[in-house]
GROMACS .gro file of C-alpha atoms in nm:
model
  147
    1MET     CA    1   2.394  -2.202   1.845
    2HIS     CA    2   2.110  -2.152   1.607
    3ASP     CA    3   2.041  -1.835   1.416
    4GLN     CA    4   1.697  -1.681   1.424
    5PRO     CA    5   1.477  -1.834   1.154
    6ARG     CA    6   1.453  -1.615   0.849
    7PRO     CA    7   1.121  -1.594   0.668
    8TYR     CA    8   1.286  -1.547   0.329
    9PRO     CA    9   1.651  -1.632   0.267
   10ALA     CA   10   1.818  -1.383   0.037
   11LEU     CA   11   1.806  -1.501  -0.322
   12PRO     CA   12   2.126  -1.505  -0.523
   13ALA     CA   13   2.168  -1.214  -0.760
   14MET     CA   14   1.933  -1.237  -1.055
   15THR     CA   15   1.897  -1.076  -1.392
   16PHE     CA   16   1.621  -0.829  -1.467
   17ASP     CA   17   1.446  -1.093  -1.678
   18GLN     CA   18   1.459  -1.337  -1.387
   19MET     CA   19   1.326  -1.068  -1.155
   20LEU     CA   20   1.037  -0.999  -1.393
   21GLU     CA   21   0.953  -1.369  -1.413
   22ARG     CA   22   0.958  -1.393  -1.033
   23VAL     CA   23   0.728  -1.088  -1.001
   24ARG     CA   24   0.507  -1.230  -1.274
   25TYR     CA   25   0.473  -1.550  -1.073
   26GLU     CA   26   0.418  -1.368  -0.739
   27GLY     CA   27   0.155  -1.137  -0.887
   28ALA     CA   28  -0.002  -1.396  -1.120
   29TYR     CA   29   0.033  -1.146  -1.403
   30PRO     CA   30  -0.076  -1.269  -1.747
   31THR     CA   31   0.226  -1.121  -1.930
   32ARG     CA   32   0.587  -1.026  -1.871
   33GLU     CA   33   0.500  -0.671  -1.982
   34ARG     CA   34   0.244  -0.637  -1.701
   35ALA     CA   35   0.501  -0.760  -1.449
   36GLU     CA   36   0.755  -0.509  -1.583
   37GLU     CA   37   0.502  -0.228  -1.554
   38ALA     CA   38   0.442  -0.321  -1.189
   39VAL     CA   39   0.816  -0.341  -1.116
   40ARG     CA   40   0.889  -0.002  -1.271
   41ASN     CA   41   0.595   0.172  -1.102
   42VAL     CA   42   0.656   0.028  -0.754
   43LEU     CA   43   1.033   0.083  -0.762
   44ALA     CA   44   0.989   0.441  -0.883
   45THR     CA   45   0.752   0.511  -0.594
   46LEU     CA   46   0.983   0.333  -0.348
   47GLY     CA   47   1.277   0.534  -0.480
   48ARG     CA   48   1.107   0.849  -0.354
   49GLN     CA   49   1.089   0.705  -0.001
   50ILE     CA   50   1.425   0.541   0.072
   51THR     CA   51   1.736   0.750   0.138
   52GLY     CA   52   2.094   0.715   0.254
   53ASP     CA   53   2.293   0.396   0.279
   54GLU     CA   54   1.979   0.184   0.263
   55ARG     CA   55   1.901   0.327  -0.080
   56ILE     CA   56   2.254   0.257  -0.203
   57ASP     CA   57   2.263  -0.093  -0.055
   58LEU     CA   58   1.922  -0.183  -0.195
   59ALA     CA   59   2.023  -0.062  -0.541
   60GLN     CA   60   2.328  -0.288  -0.524
   61CYS     CA   61   2.105  -0.590  -0.453
   62LEU     CA   62   1.880  -0.529  -0.752
   63PRO     CA   63   1.942  -0.604  -1.118
   64VAL     CA   64   2.090  -0.299  -1.294
   65GLU     CA   65   1.767  -0.205  -1.474
   66ALA     CA   66   1.569  -0.216  -1.149
   67ALA     CA   67   1.838  -0.025  -0.960
   68LEU     CA   68   1.828   0.251  -1.221
   69VAL     CA   69   1.451   0.290  -1.178
   70LEU     CA   70   1.490   0.308  -0.798
   71THR     CA   71   1.778   0.556  -0.798
   72ALA     CA   72   1.643   0.781  -1.076
   73GLN     CA   73   1.390   0.917  -0.829
   74ILE     CA   74   1.456   1.216  -0.606
   75PRO     CA   75   1.358   1.129  -0.249
   76ASP     CA   76   1.055   1.318  -0.118
   77SER     CA   77   1.112   1.554   0.173
   78GLU     CA   78   0.821   1.394   0.358
   79GLN     CA   79   0.793   1.017   0.385
   80LEU     CA   80   0.463   0.843   0.325
   81THR     CA   81   0.310   0.581   0.551
   82GLY     CA   82   0.260   0.238   0.398
   83TRP     CA   83  -0.104   0.308   0.312
   84SER     CA   84  -0.017   0.651   0.171
   85PHE     CA   85   0.248   0.481  -0.045
   86VAL     CA   86  -0.023   0.257  -0.195
   87LYS     CA   87  -0.258   0.552  -0.250
   88ASP     CA   88   0.023   0.753  -0.412
   89LEU     CA   89   0.108   0.462  -0.643
   90ALA     CA   90  -0.260   0.429  -0.738
   91ALA     CA   91  -0.283   0.801  -0.816
   92CYS     CA   92   0.039   0.799  -1.022
   93THR     CA   93  -0.063   0.494  -1.224
   94GLY     CA   94  -0.434   0.570  -1.258
   95THR     CA   95  -0.533   0.240  -1.094
   96SER     CA   96  -0.738   0.153  -0.790
   97PRO     CA   97  -0.577   0.124  -0.445
   98ALA     CA   98  -0.652  -0.251  -0.459
   99ILE     CA   99  -0.450  -0.296  -0.778
  100ALA     CA  100  -0.172  -0.073  -0.645
  101ARG     CA  101  -0.159  -0.281  -0.325
  102TRP     CA  102  -0.144  -0.603  -0.530
  103ASP     CA  103   0.139  -0.467  -0.745
  104THR     CA  104   0.325  -0.345  -0.439
  105GLY     CA  105   0.302  -0.682  -0.267
  106ALA     CA  106   0.416  -0.875  -0.575
  107VAL     CA  107   0.717  -0.651  -0.638
  108LEU     CA  108   0.825  -0.598  -0.279
  109ALA     CA  109   0.807  -0.972  -0.204
  110VAL     CA  110   1.082  -1.021  -0.460
  111VAL     CA  111   1.271  -0.709  -0.350
  112SER     CA  112   1.268  -0.829   0.011
  113ARG     CA  113   1.425  -1.159  -0.089
  114LEU     CA  114   1.691  -0.986  -0.295
  115ALA     CA  115   1.767  -0.745  -0.010
  116GLY     CA  116   1.790  -1.014   0.256
  117PRO     CA  117   1.673  -0.988   0.615
  118ASP     CA  118   1.941  -0.753   0.748
  119LEU     CA  119   1.902  -0.486   0.481
  120LEU     CA  120   1.525  -0.523   0.489
  121ALA     CA  121   1.527  -0.461   0.866
  122ARG     CA  122   1.735  -0.145   0.813
  123ILE     CA  123   1.498  -0.022   0.541
  124LEU     CA  124   1.192  -0.084   0.758
  125ARG     CA  125   1.350   0.104   1.050
  126GLN     CA  126   1.397   0.404   0.820
  127LEU     CA  127   1.040   0.408   0.687
  128PRO     CA  128   0.718   0.509   0.866
  129GLY     CA  129   0.468   0.247   0.982
  130GLY     CA  130   0.288   0.020   0.741
  131TYR     CA  131   0.574  -0.082   0.514
  132ALA     CA  132   0.651  -0.416   0.679
  133LEU     CA  133   0.320  -0.553   0.557
  134LEU     CA  134   0.392  -0.427   0.206
  135PHE     CA  135   0.718  -0.624   0.212
  136GLY     CA  136   0.534  -0.934   0.335
  137GLN     CA  137   0.665  -0.904   0.692
  138ALA     CA  138   0.495  -0.872   1.028
  139GLU     CA  139   0.470  -0.515   1.156
  140LEU     CA  140   0.696  -0.518   1.461
  141ARG     CA  141   0.698  -0.153   1.559
  142GLN     CA  142   0.641  -0.094   1.925
  143HIS     CA  143   0.382   0.152   2.044
  144GLN     CA  144   0.544   0.475   2.161
  145PRO     CA  145   0.373   0.612   2.475
  146ALA     CA  146   0.262   0.973   2.461
  147ALA     CA  147   0.496   1.218   2.635
   0.00000   0.00000   0.00000
């Protein structure tokens, strides 16, 4: 039997420096410092959205420095949609939504590979619509008919 094809196989554990270099490559950032800024900002914003076992499991997949940024945040009582996540990141960092979306895509592409497909699926089930695209995945939520 064949397993379902996986768009991104989980990467082996990496150091924070390796993560930054990967994000730098994904985002075509000119410097390591710019990649680190994106990683810290996106993970801090994500840390306010993910809760429970998914939060713990994701932190375990990340390099220690990245996990500390994620888990230092207190989860918000109300979850943001994917687009609201980008707008919130833009507001917090003083950038445009386009730059915030770029940063989000570069960082979450690496995070999704570190998490692997099973954990990523669990995280996406927990979050409101719009996050799959931010993680570089197809949005597979089914339309819920009105009651």
